[in-house]
mmCIF file of N, CA and C in Angstrom:
data_model
loop_
_atom_site.group_PDB
_atom_site.id
_atom_site.type_symbol
_atom_site.label_atom_id
_atom_site.label_comp_id
_atom_site.label_asym_id
_atom_site.label_seq_id
_atom_site.Cartn_x
_atom_site.Cartn_y
_atom_site.Cartn_z
ATOM 1 N N MET A 1 0.842 -1.174 0.000
ATOM 2 C CA MET A 1 0.000 0.000 0.000
ATOM 3 C C MET A 1 0.888 1.238 0.000
ATOM 4 N N LYS A 2 0.455 2.268 -0.723
ATOM 5 C CA LYS A 2 1.205 3.518 -0.777
ATOM 6 C C LYS A 2 1.170 4.217 0.569
ATOM 7 N N LYS A 3 2.249 4.947 0.839
ATOM 8 C CA LYS A 3 2.250 5.775 2.036
ATOM 9 C C LYS A 3 1.245 6.902 1.851
ATOM 10 N N ARG A 4 0.684 7.317 2.952
ATOM 11 C CA ARG A 4 -0.275 8.418 2.906
ATOM 12 C C ARG A 4 0.454 9.702 2.528
ATOM 13 N N MET A 5 -0.083 10.418 1.561
ATOM 14 C CA MET A 5 0.523 11.666 1.118
ATOM 15 C C MET A 5 0.242 12.754 2.142
ATOM 16 N N LYS A 6 1.205 13.637 2.297
ATOM 17 C CA LYS A 6 1.011 14.761 3.189
ATOM 18 C C LYS A 6 -0.024 15.701 2.584
ATOM 19 N N LYS A 7 -0.822 16.313 3.443
ATOM 20 C CA LYS A 7 -1.852 17.229 2.964
ATOM 21 C C LYS A 7 -1.239 18.502 2.403
ATOM 22 N N VAL A 8 -0.178 18.984 3.028
ATOM 23 C CA VAL A 8 0.485 20.188 2.564
ATOM 24 C C VAL A 8 1.932 19.836 2.264
ATOM 25 N N GLU A 9 2.338 20.114 1.049
ATOM 26 C CA GLU A 9 3.712 19.836 0.639
ATOM 27 C C GLU A 9 4.648 20.778 1.400
ATOM 28 N N ARG A 10 5.685 20.201 1.986
ATOM 29 C CA ARG A 10 6.629 21.052 2.716
ATOM 30 C C ARG A 10 7.398 21.914 1.733
ATOM 31 N N PRO A 11 7.795 23.104 2.164
ATOM 32 C CA PRO A 11 8.544 23.983 1.262
ATOM 33 C C PRO A 11 9.923 23.399 0.962
ATOM 34 N N LEU A 12 10.547 23.902 -0.090
ATOM 35 C CA LEU A 12 11.895 23.456 -0.423
ATOM 36 C C LEU A 12 12.834 23.787 0.729
ATOM 37 N N ASN A 13 13.775 22.876 0.992
ATOM 38 C CA ASN A 13 14.765 23.174 2.020
ATOM 39 C C ASN A 13 15.827 24.119 1.452
ATOM 40 N N VAL A 14 16.752 24.535 2.274
ATOM 41 C CA VAL A 14 17.759 25.526 1.860
ATOM 42 C C VAL A 14 18.586 25.012 0.686
ATOM 43 N N TYR A 15 19.002 23.749 0.733
ATOM 44 C CA TYR A 15 19.808 23.169 -0.348
ATOM 45 C C TYR A 15 19.008 23.114 -1.647
ATOM 46 N N GLU A 16 17.765 22.652 -1.562
ATOM 47 C CA GLU A 16 16.928 22.573 -2.756
ATOM 48 C C GLU A 16 16.689 23.961 -3.345
ATOM 49 N N TYR A 17 16.411 24.921 -2.466
ATOM 50 C CA TYR A 17 16.079 26.270 -2.919
ATOM 51 C C TYR A 17 17.289 27.029 -3.450
ATOM 52 N N SER A 18 18.398 26.979 -2.718
ATOM 53 C CA SER A 18 19.540 27.824 -3.085
ATOM 54 C C SER A 18 20.518 27.163 -4.058
ATOM 55 N N VAL A 19 20.552 25.828 -4.095
ATOM 56 C CA VAL A 19 21.504 25.141 -4.977
ATOM 57 C C VAL A 19 20.793 24.489 -6.171
ATOM 58 N N LEU A 20 19.843 23.598 -5.876
ATOM 59 C CA LEU A 20 19.233 22.819 -6.952
ATOM 60 C C LEU A 20 18.251 23.627 -7.809
ATOM 61 N N LEU A 21 17.446 24.472 -7.182
ATOM 62 C CA LEU A 21 16.445 25.242 -7.924
ATOM 63 C C LEU A 21 17.064 26.093 -9.035
ATOM 64 N N PRO A 22 18.085 26.902 -8.753
ATOM 65 C CA PRO A 22 18.669 27.710 -9.845
ATOM 66 C C PRO A 22 19.230 26.856 -10.985
ATOM 67 N N ILE A 23 19.829 25.720 -10.646
ATOM 68 C CA ILE A 23 20.382 24.834 -11.675
ATOM 69 C C ILE A 23 19.259 24.290 -12.554
ATOM 70 N N LEU A 24 18.183 23.815 -11.918
ATOM 71 C CA LEU A 24 17.075 23.259 -12.693
ATOM 72 C C LEU A 24 16.370 24.327 -13.523
ATOM 73 N N VAL A 25 16.185 25.515 -12.972
ATOM 74 C CA VAL A 25 15.541 26.586 -13.733
ATOM 75 C C VAL A 25 16.363 26.902 -14.980
ATOM 76 N N ASN A 26 17.664 27.077 -14.818
ATOM 77 C CA ASN A 26 18.517 27.393 -15.970
ATOM 78 C C ASN A 26 18.526 26.270 -16.994
ATOM 79 N N ALA A 27 18.555 25.030 -16.544
ATOM 80 C CA ALA A 27 18.594 23.895 -17.467
ATOM 81 C C ALA A 27 17.255 23.715 -18.176
ATOM 82 N N LEU A 28 16.159 23.803 -17.430
ATOM 83 C CA LEU A 28 14.842 23.564 -18.027
ATOM 84 C C LEU A 28 14.404 24.685 -18.959
ATOM 85 N N LYS A 29 14.926 25.891 -18.766
ATOM 86 C CA LYS A 29 14.594 27.003 -19.659
ATOM 87 C C LYS A 29 15.042 26.732 -21.091
ATOM 88 N N THR A 30 15.988 25.834 -21.272
ATOM 89 C CA THR A 30 16.501 25.526 -22.612
ATOM 90 C C THR A 30 15.716 24.403 -23.294
ATOM 91 N N LYS A 31 14.770 23.802 -22.591
ATOM 92 C CA LYS A 31 14.059 22.631 -23.111
ATOM 93 C C LYS A 31 12.760 23.031 -23.797
ATOM 94 N N ASN A 32 12.892 23.747 -24.898
ATOM 95 C CA ASN A 32 11.729 24.191 -25.663
ATOM 96 C C ASN A 32 11.273 23.093 -26.607
ATOM 97 N N GLY A 33 10.015 22.684 -26.481
ATOM 98 C CA GLY A 33 9.441 21.672 -27.349
ATOM 99 C C GLY A 33 9.691 20.261 -26.858
ATOM 100 N N ARG A 34 8.778 19.389 -27.205
ATOM 101 C CA ARG A 34 8.817 17.979 -26.785
ATOM 102 C C ARG A 34 10.099 17.282 -27.228
ATOM 103 N N GLU A 35 10.609 17.665 -28.372
ATOM 104 C CA GLU A 35 11.823 17.020 -28.898
ATOM 105 C C GLU A 35 13.056 17.285 -28.032
ATOM 106 N N ASN A 36 12.977 18.274 -27.162
ATOM 107 C CA ASN A 36 14.092 18.608 -26.267
ATOM 108 C C ASN A 36 13.825 18.214 -24.818
ATOM 109 N N ALA A 37 12.827 17.391 -24.607
ATOM 110 C CA ALA A 37 12.431 17.010 -23.242
ATOM 111 C C ALA A 37 13.566 16.287 -22.524
ATOM 112 N N VAL A 38 13.561 16.450 -21.193
ATOM 113 C CA VAL A 38 14.542 15.769 -20.339
ATOM 114 C C VAL A 38 13.776 15.101 -19.201
ATOM 115 N N THR A 39 14.128 13.853 -18.906
ATOM 116 C CA THR A 39 13.432 13.115 -17.857
ATOM 117 C C THR A 39 14.065 13.400 -16.502
ATOM 118 N N SER A 40 13.326 13.097 -15.449
ATOM 119 C CA SER A 40 13.870 13.289 -14.102
ATOM 120 C C SER A 40 15.069 12.370 -13.882
ATOM 121 N N THR A 41 15.043 11.172 -14.467
ATOM 122 C CA THR A 41 16.184 10.253 -14.351
ATOM 123 C C THR A 41 17.422 10.857 -14.990
ATOM 124 N N GLN A 42 17.261 11.487 -16.145
ATOM 125 C CA GLN A 42 18.399 12.139 -16.806
ATOM 126 C C GLN A 42 18.929 13.295 -15.963
ATOM 127 N N ILE A 43 18.026 14.047 -15.360
ATOM 128 C CA ILE A 43 18.433 15.168 -14.504
ATOM 129 C C ILE A 43 19.225 14.653 -13.312
ATOM 130 N N VAL A 44 18.702 13.619 -12.650
ATOM 131 C CA VAL A 44 19.369 13.052 -11.480
ATOM 132 C C VAL A 44 20.757 12.532 -11.855
ATOM 133 N N THR A 45 20.844 11.786 -12.931
ATOM 134 C CA THR A 45 22.124 11.214 -13.374
ATOM 135 C C THR A 45 23.138 12.315 -13.652
ATOM 136 N N ALA A 46 22.705 13.354 -14.366
ATOM 137 C CA ALA A 46 23.617 14.449 -14.707
ATOM 138 C C ALA A 46 24.104 15.185 -13.456
ATOM 139 N N LEU A 47 23.186 15.485 -12.544
ATOM 140 C CA LEU A 47 23.588 16.242 -11.359
ATOM 141 C C LEU A 47 24.403 15.412 -10.375
ATOM 142 N N ARG A 48 24.074 14.127 -10.275
ATOM 143 C CA ARG A 48 24.905 13.272 -9.423
ATOM 144 C C ARG A 48 26.313 13.149 -9.984
ATOM 145 N N GLY A 49 26.437 13.239 -11.298
ATOM 146 C CA GLY A 49 27.750 13.238 -11.943
ATOM 147 C C GLY A 49 28.594 14.434 -11.539
ATOM 148 N N HIS A 50 27.931 15.465 -11.032
ATOM 149 C CA HIS A 50 28.625 16.662 -10.517
ATOM 150 C C HIS A 50 28.576 16.699 -8.988
ATOM 151 N N ASN A 51 28.427 15.524 -8.398
ATOM 152 C CA ASN A 51 28.418 15.348 -6.931
ATOM 153 C C ASN A 51 27.307 16.115 -6.208
ATOM 154 N N MET A 52 26.183 16.273 -6.875
ATOM 155 C CA MET A 52 25.033 16.909 -6.233
ATOM 156 C C MET A 52 24.188 15.840 -5.550
ATOM 157 N N LYS A 53 23.610 16.199 -4.415
ATOM 158 C CA LYS A 53 22.675 15.308 -3.718
ATOM 159 C C LYS A 53 21.281 15.577 -4.271
ATOM 160 N N ILE A 54 20.761 14.606 -5.025
ATOM 161 C CA ILE A 54 19.438 14.787 -5.623
ATOM 162 C C ILE A 54 18.849 13.425 -5.953
ATOM 163 N N ASN A 55 17.528 13.345 -5.901
ATOM 164 C CA ASN A 55 16.828 12.134 -6.342
ATOM 165 C C ASN A 55 15.603 12.573 -7.133
ATOM 166 N N GLU A 56 14.871 11.596 -7.672
ATOM 167 C CA GLU A 56 13.726 11.940 -8.507
ATOM 168 C C GLU A 56 12.643 12.676 -7.729
ATOM 169 N N ARG A 57 12.520 12.360 -6.459
ATOM 170 C CA ARG A 57 11.527 13.059 -5.632
ATOM 171 C C ARG A 57 11.880 14.545 -5.514
ATOM 172 N N ASN A 58 13.185 14.844 -5.337
ATOM 173 C CA ASN A 58 13.621 16.244 -5.289
ATOM 174 C C ASN A 58 13.267 16.954 -6.593
ATOM 175 N N VAL A 59 13.519 16.290 -7.715
ATOM 176 C CA VAL A 59 13.230 16.885 -9.018
ATOM 177 C C VAL A 59 11.741 17.223 -9.112
ATOM 178 N N CYS A 60 10.904 16.281 -8.721
ATOM 179 C CA CYS A 60 9.455 16.490 -8.775
ATOM 180 C C CYS A 60 9.036 17.671 -7.902
ATOM 181 N N ARG A 61 9.563 17.751 -6.707
ATOM 182 C CA ARG A 61 9.217 18.842 -5.799
ATOM 183 C C ARG A 61 9.686 20.197 -6.348
ATOM 184 N N ILE A 62 10.891 20.202 -6.910
ATOM 185 C CA ILE A 62 11.432 21.456 -7.443
ATOM 186 C C ILE A 62 10.647 21.887 -8.682
ATOM 187 N N VAL A 63 10.316 20.933 -9.550
ATOM 188 C CA VAL A 63 9.511 21.255 -10.734
ATOM 189 C C VAL A 63 8.148 21.803 -10.299
ATOM 190 N N ASN A 64 7.559 21.204 -9.282
ATOM 191 C CA ASN A 64 6.286 21.714 -8.773
ATOM 192 C C ASN A 64 6.446 23.157 -8.281
ATOM 193 N N HIS A 65 7.525 23.434 -7.587
ATOM 194 C CA HIS A 65 7.804 24.797 -7.108
ATOM 195 C C HIS A 65 7.949 25.754 -8.299
ATOM 196 N N ILE A 66 8.656 25.316 -9.327
ATOM 197 C CA ILE A 66 8.853 26.142 -10.524
ATOM 198 C C ILE A 66 7.506 26.476 -11.158
ATOM 199 N N ARG A 67 6.655 25.476 -11.271
ATOM 200 C CA ARG A 67 5.339 25.694 -11.880
ATOM 201 C C ARG A 67 4.467 26.602 -11.027
ATOM 202 N N MET A 68 4.391 26.317 -9.741
ATOM 203 C CA MET A 68 3.496 27.054 -8.848
ATOM 204 C C MET A 68 3.910 28.512 -8.668
ATOM 205 N N ASN A 69 5.184 28.805 -8.929
ATOM 206 C CA ASN A 69 5.671 30.172 -8.779
ATOM 207 C C ASN A 69 5.970 30.843 -10.120
ATOM 208 N N ASP A 70 5.507 30.234 -11.212
ATOM 209 C CA ASP A 70 5.658 30.803 -12.566
ATOM 210 C C ASP A 70 7.107 31.132 -12.919
ATOM 211 N N LEU A 71 8.043 30.312 -12.441
ATOM 212 C CA LEU A 71 9.444 30.574 -12.751
ATOM 213 C C LEU A 71 9.776 30.208 -14.194
ATOM 214 N N ILE A 72 9.074 29.229 -14.746
ATOM 215 C CA ILE A 72 9.158 28.886 -16.171
ATOM 216 C C ILE A 72 7.722 28.692 -16.644
ATOM 217 N N VAL A 73 7.255 29.584 -17.466
ATOM 218 C CA VAL A 73 5.881 29.515 -17.957
ATOM 219 C C VAL A 73 5.772 28.391 -18.990
ATOM 220 N N GLY A 74 4.773 27.520 -18.798
ATOM 221 C CA GLY A 74 4.515 26.460 -19.765
ATOM 222 C C GLY A 74 5.340 25.211 -19.574
ATOM 223 N N LEU A 75 5.928 25.028 -18.398
ATOM 224 C CA LEU A 75 6.724 23.828 -18.143
ATOM 225 C C LEU A 75 5.786 22.636 -18.023
ATOM 226 N N MET A 76 5.988 21.673 -18.890
ATOM 227 C CA MET A 76 5.104 20.511 -18.967
ATOM 228 C C MET A 76 5.861 19.263 -18.588
ATOM 229 N N GLY A 77 5.156 18.347 -17.960
ATOM 230 C CA GLY A 77 5.712 17.032 -17.675
ATOM 231 C C GLY A 77 4.906 15.990 -18.422
ATOM 232 N N SER A 78 5.588 15.122 -19.132
ATOM 233 C CA SER A 78 4.911 14.053 -19.869
ATOM 234 C C SER A 78 5.784 12.811 -19.815
ATOM 235 N N SER A 79 5.346 11.769 -20.484
ATOM 236 C CA SER A 79 6.152 10.544 -20.532
ATOM 237 C C SER A 79 7.483 10.794 -21.241
ATOM 238 N N ALA A 80 7.541 11.839 -22.059
ATOM 239 C CA ALA A 80 8.785 12.189 -22.747
ATOM 240 C C ALA A 80 9.749 12.922 -21.816
ATOM 241 N N GLY A 81 9.221 13.505 -20.743
ATOM 242 C CA GLY A 81 10.046 14.267 -19.814
ATOM 243 C C GLY A 81 9.490 15.668 -19.630
ATOM 244 N N TYR A 82 10.337 16.543 -19.122
ATOM 245 C CA TYR A 82 9.954 17.937 -18.895
ATOM 246 C C TYR A 82 10.393 18.787 -20.076
ATOM 247 N N TYR A 83 9.503 19.670 -20.507
ATOM 248 C CA TYR A 83 9.826 20.601 -21.576
ATOM 249 C C TYR A 83 8.859 21.767 -21.522
ATOM 250 N N ILE A 84 9.169 22.809 -22.272
ATOM 251 C CA ILE A 84 8.327 23.989 -22.325
ATOM 252 C C ILE A 84 7.404 23.870 -23.531
ATOM 253 N N MET A 85 6.119 24.008 -23.282
ATOM 254 C CA MET A 85 5.130 23.929 -24.355
ATOM 255 C C MET A 85 5.333 25.093 -25.324
ATOM 256 N N SER A 86 5.076 24.802 -26.585
ATOM 257 C CA SER A 86 5.344 25.822 -27.600
ATOM 258 C C SER A 86 4.096 26.362 -28.282
ATOM 259 N N SER A 87 2.916 25.831 -27.930
ATOM 260 C CA SER A 87 1.708 26.343 -28.578
ATOM 261 C C SER A 87 0.551 26.401 -27.581
ATOM 262 N N GLU A 88 -0.409 27.239 -27.910
ATOM 263 C CA GLU A 88 -1.592 27.345 -27.058
ATOM 264 C C GLU A 88 -2.349 26.023 -27.025
ATOM 265 N N GLN A 89 -2.354 25.310 -28.144
ATOM 266 C CA GLN A 89 -3.063 24.037 -28.196
ATOM 267 C C GLN A 89 -2.455 23.028 -27.214
ATOM 268 N N GLU A 90 -1.129 23.050 -27.045
ATOM 269 C CA GLU A 90 -0.497 22.178 -26.053
ATOM 270 C C GLU A 90 -0.974 22.526 -24.643
ATOM 271 N N PHE A 91 -1.072 23.821 -24.343
ATOM 272 C CA PHE A 91 -1.592 24.261 -23.048
ATOM 273 C C PHE A 91 -3.004 23.733 -22.842
ATOM 274 N N ILE A 92 -3.848 23.911 -23.854
ATOM 275 C CA ILE A 92 -5.246 23.474 -23.763
ATOM 276 C C ILE A 92 -5.325 21.970 -23.541
ATOM 277 N N ASN A 93 -4.551 21.225 -24.316
ATOM 278 C CA ASN A 93 -4.557 19.763 -24.173
ATOM 279 C C ASN A 93 -4.092 19.344 -22.782
ATOM 280 N N TYR A 94 -3.059 20.010 -22.273
ATOM 281 C CA TYR A 94 -2.535 19.677 -20.944
ATOM 282 C C TYR A 94 -3.560 20.024 -19.862
ATOM 283 N N GLU A 95 -4.184 21.192 -19.986
ATOM 284 C CA GLU A 95 -5.229 21.577 -19.033
ATOM 285 C C GLU A 95 -6.360 20.556 -19.043
ATOM 286 N N ASN A 96 -6.770 20.114 -20.234
ATOM 287 C CA ASN A 96 -7.832 19.109 -20.340
ATOM 288 C C ASN A 96 -7.414 17.782 -19.717
ATOM 289 N N SER A 97 -6.163 17.405 -19.912
ATOM 290 C CA SER A 97 -5.649 16.177 -19.307
ATOM 291 C C SER A 97 -5.682 16.279 -17.780
ATOM 292 N N LEU A 98 -5.256 17.415 -17.245
ATOM 293 C CA LEU A 98 -5.280 17.618 -15.793
ATOM 294 C C LEU A 98 -6.717 17.613 -15.269
ATOM 295 N N LEU A 99 -7.622 18.216 -16.009
ATOM 296 C CA LEU A 99 -9.026 18.237 -15.613
ATOM 297 C C LEU A 99 -9.607 16.824 -15.578
ATOM 298 N N SER A 100 -9.261 16.007 -16.545
ATOM 299 C CA SER A 100 -9.723 14.610 -16.566
ATOM 300 C C SER A 100 -9.189 13.835 -15.366
ATOM 301 N N ARG A 101 -7.915 14.070 -15.031
ATOM 302 C CA ARG A 101 -7.327 13.391 -13.875
ATOM 303 C C ARG A 101 -8.006 13.845 -12.590
ATOM 304 N N GLU A 102 -8.307 15.145 -12.488
ATOM 305 C CA GLU A 102 -9.039 15.667 -11.326
ATOM 306 C C GLU A 102 -10.379 14.967 -11.178
ATOM 307 N N ALA A 103 -11.097 14.847 -12.288
ATOM 308 C CA ALA A 103 -12.424 14.231 -12.262
ATOM 309 C C ALA A 103 -12.334 12.766 -11.859
ATOM 310 N N ALA A 104 -11.340 12.064 -12.373
ATOM 311 C CA ALA A 104 -11.172 10.650 -12.036
ATOM 312 C C ALA A 104 -10.858 10.486 -10.547
ATOM 313 N N LEU A 105 -10.004 11.340 -10.012
ATOM 314 C CA LEU A 105 -9.676 11.285 -8.583
ATOM 315 C C LEU A 105 -10.909 11.597 -7.734
ATOM 316 N N LYS A 106 -11.704 12.554 -8.175
ATOM 317 C CA LYS A 106 -12.911 12.906 -7.424
ATOM 318 C C LYS A 106 -13.869 11.718 -7.384
ATOM 319 N N LYS A 107 -14.019 11.008 -8.502
ATOM 320 C CA LYS A 107 -14.894 9.837 -8.537
ATOM 321 C C LYS A 107 -14.439 8.786 -7.535
ATOM 322 N N VAL A 108 -13.136 8.523 -7.513
ATOM 323 C CA VAL A 108 -12.603 7.528 -6.570
ATOM 324 C C VAL A 108 -12.831 7.991 -5.137
ATOM 325 N N ARG A 109 -12.571 9.277 -4.864
ATOM 326 C CA ARG A 109 -12.776 9.807 -3.506
ATOM 327 C C ARG A 109 -14.222 9.651 -3.074
ATOM 328 N N LEU A 110 -15.149 9.979 -3.951
ATOM 329 C CA LEU A 110 -16.561 9.873 -3.601
ATOM 330 C C LEU A 110 -16.984 8.422 -3.402
ATOM 331 N N CYS A 111 -16.439 7.507 -4.184
ATOM 332 C CA CYS A 111 -16.729 6.074 -3.989
ATOM 333 C C CYS A 111 -16.215 5.601 -2.632
ATOM 334 N N MET A 112 -15.004 6.013 -2.273
ATOM 335 C CA MET A 112 -14.438 5.622 -0.980
ATOM 336 C C MET A 112 -15.266 6.186 0.165
ATOM 337 N N LYS A 113 -15.731 7.408 0.024
ATOM 338 C CA LYS A 113 -16.574 8.025 1.047
ATOM 339 C C LYS A 113 -17.874 7.242 1.200
ATOM 340 N N ARG A 114 -18.498 6.901 0.066
ATOM 341 C CA ARG A 114 -19.743 6.132 0.085
ATOM 342 C C ARG A 114 -19.524 4.764 0.731
ATOM 343 N N GLN A 115 -18.421 4.087 0.358
ATOM 344 C CA GLN A 115 -18.135 2.770 0.916
ATOM 345 C C GLN A 115 -17.846 2.837 2.416
ATOM 346 N N ARG A 116 -17.109 3.868 2.836
ATOM 347 C CA ARG A 116 -16.807 4.041 4.262
ATOM 348 C C ARG A 116 -18.085 4.223 5.053
ATOM 349 N N LYS A 117 -18.940 5.101 4.558
ATOM 350 C CA LYS A 117 -20.196 5.349 5.267
ATOM 351 C C LYS A 117 -21.053 4.098 5.311
ATOM 352 N N SER A 118 -21.109 3.393 4.202
ATOM 353 C CA SER A 118 -21.896 2.168 4.139
ATOM 354 C C SER A 118 -21.346 1.119 5.098
ATOM 355 N N MET A 119 -20.065 0.929 5.079
ATOM 356 C CA MET A 119 -19.429 -0.105 5.903
ATOM 357 C C MET A 119 -19.539 0.216 7.393
ATOM 358 N N PHE A 120 -19.232 1.448 7.756
ATOM 359 C CA PHE A 120 -19.178 1.768 9.173
ATOM 360 C C PHE A 120 -20.533 2.126 9.762
ATOM 361 N N SER A 121 -21.459 2.547 8.950
ATOM 362 C CA SER A 121 -22.798 2.772 9.502
ATOM 363 C C SER A 121 -23.460 1.431 9.804
ATOM 364 N N GLN A 122 -23.180 0.405 8.990
ATOM 365 C CA GLN A 122 -23.701 -0.942 9.261
ATOM 366 C C GLN A 122 -23.077 -1.523 10.528
ATOM 367 N N LEU A 123 -21.765 -1.296 10.707
ATOM 368 C CA LEU A 123 -21.086 -1.800 11.900
ATOM 369 C C LEU A 123 -21.651 -1.163 13.155
ATOM 370 N N SER A 124 -21.849 0.150 13.108
ATOM 371 C CA SER A 124 -22.365 0.831 14.302
ATOM 372 C C SER A 124 -23.800 0.396 14.589
ATOM 373 N N GLN A 125 -24.592 0.129 13.561
ATOM 374 C CA GLN A 125 -25.953 -0.351 13.770
ATOM 375 C C GLN A 125 -25.944 -1.734 14.404
ATOM 376 N N LYS A 126 -25.038 -2.612 13.951
ATOM 377 C CA LYS A 126 -24.943 -3.963 14.520
ATOM 378 C C LYS A 126 -24.497 -3.891 15.982
ATOM 379 N N GLN A 127 -23.552 -3.006 16.267
ATOM 380 C CA GLN A 127 -23.079 -2.886 17.642
ATOM 381 C C GLN A 127 -24.198 -2.367 18.546
ATOM 382 N N MET A 128 -24.983 -1.440 18.032
ATOM 383 C CA MET A 128 -26.062 -0.884 18.828
ATOM 384 C C MET A 128 -27.121 -1.932 19.108
ATOM 385 N N GLN A 129 -27.347 -2.865 18.195
ATOM 386 C CA GLN A 129 -28.360 -3.884 18.350
ATOM 387 C C GLN A 129 -27.984 -4.866 19.457
ATOM 388 N N LEU A 130 -26.708 -4.958 19.792
ATOM 389 C CA LEU A 130 -26.277 -5.868 20.852
ATOM 390 C C LEU A 130 -26.790 -5.413 22.217
ATOM 391 N N PHE A 131 -27.009 -4.137 22.361
ATOM 392 C CA PHE A 131 -27.394 -3.604 23.674
ATOM 393 C C PHE A 131 -28.847 -3.347 23.702
#
C-alpha cells in the first residue's frame, strides 16, 4: 500500500532552494518543445555526476515549485520528460488532461466516502443492536 501523502507539501529546504532550484531553472529554460524534453532520471544522473545530492523526488518537488511560482511559464511534464510547451493548443490539451485526472480522482474519492459510510454505519448499527 502507498504511504499516505502529506496534505500540505513542505517547502523546499535551503539546499533545494539555493543550490538545486537555480540549476534546474537554468537547465529547463533551454528545453523548448517535446523534442528537447529531459526526464527526471536524466536530470538526477547528470547532477549526481557533478556530486550533487538529488533524487527523482527532489526533481518532482522542485519542478512543482517552478510551476506554482511561474518561474518557467509552460513547463510541462509528460512521458517524454519535462519541456516547455510551444503552442496554445499544447496548453489546452494539458489543461484538459489535468481536468480529466481531477475528475477521475474525485470519482474515486466519492466512492471511498460512500463505501466508508456504508461499511461503518452498518457496523455501528450492529453494535447498537447488541445492547
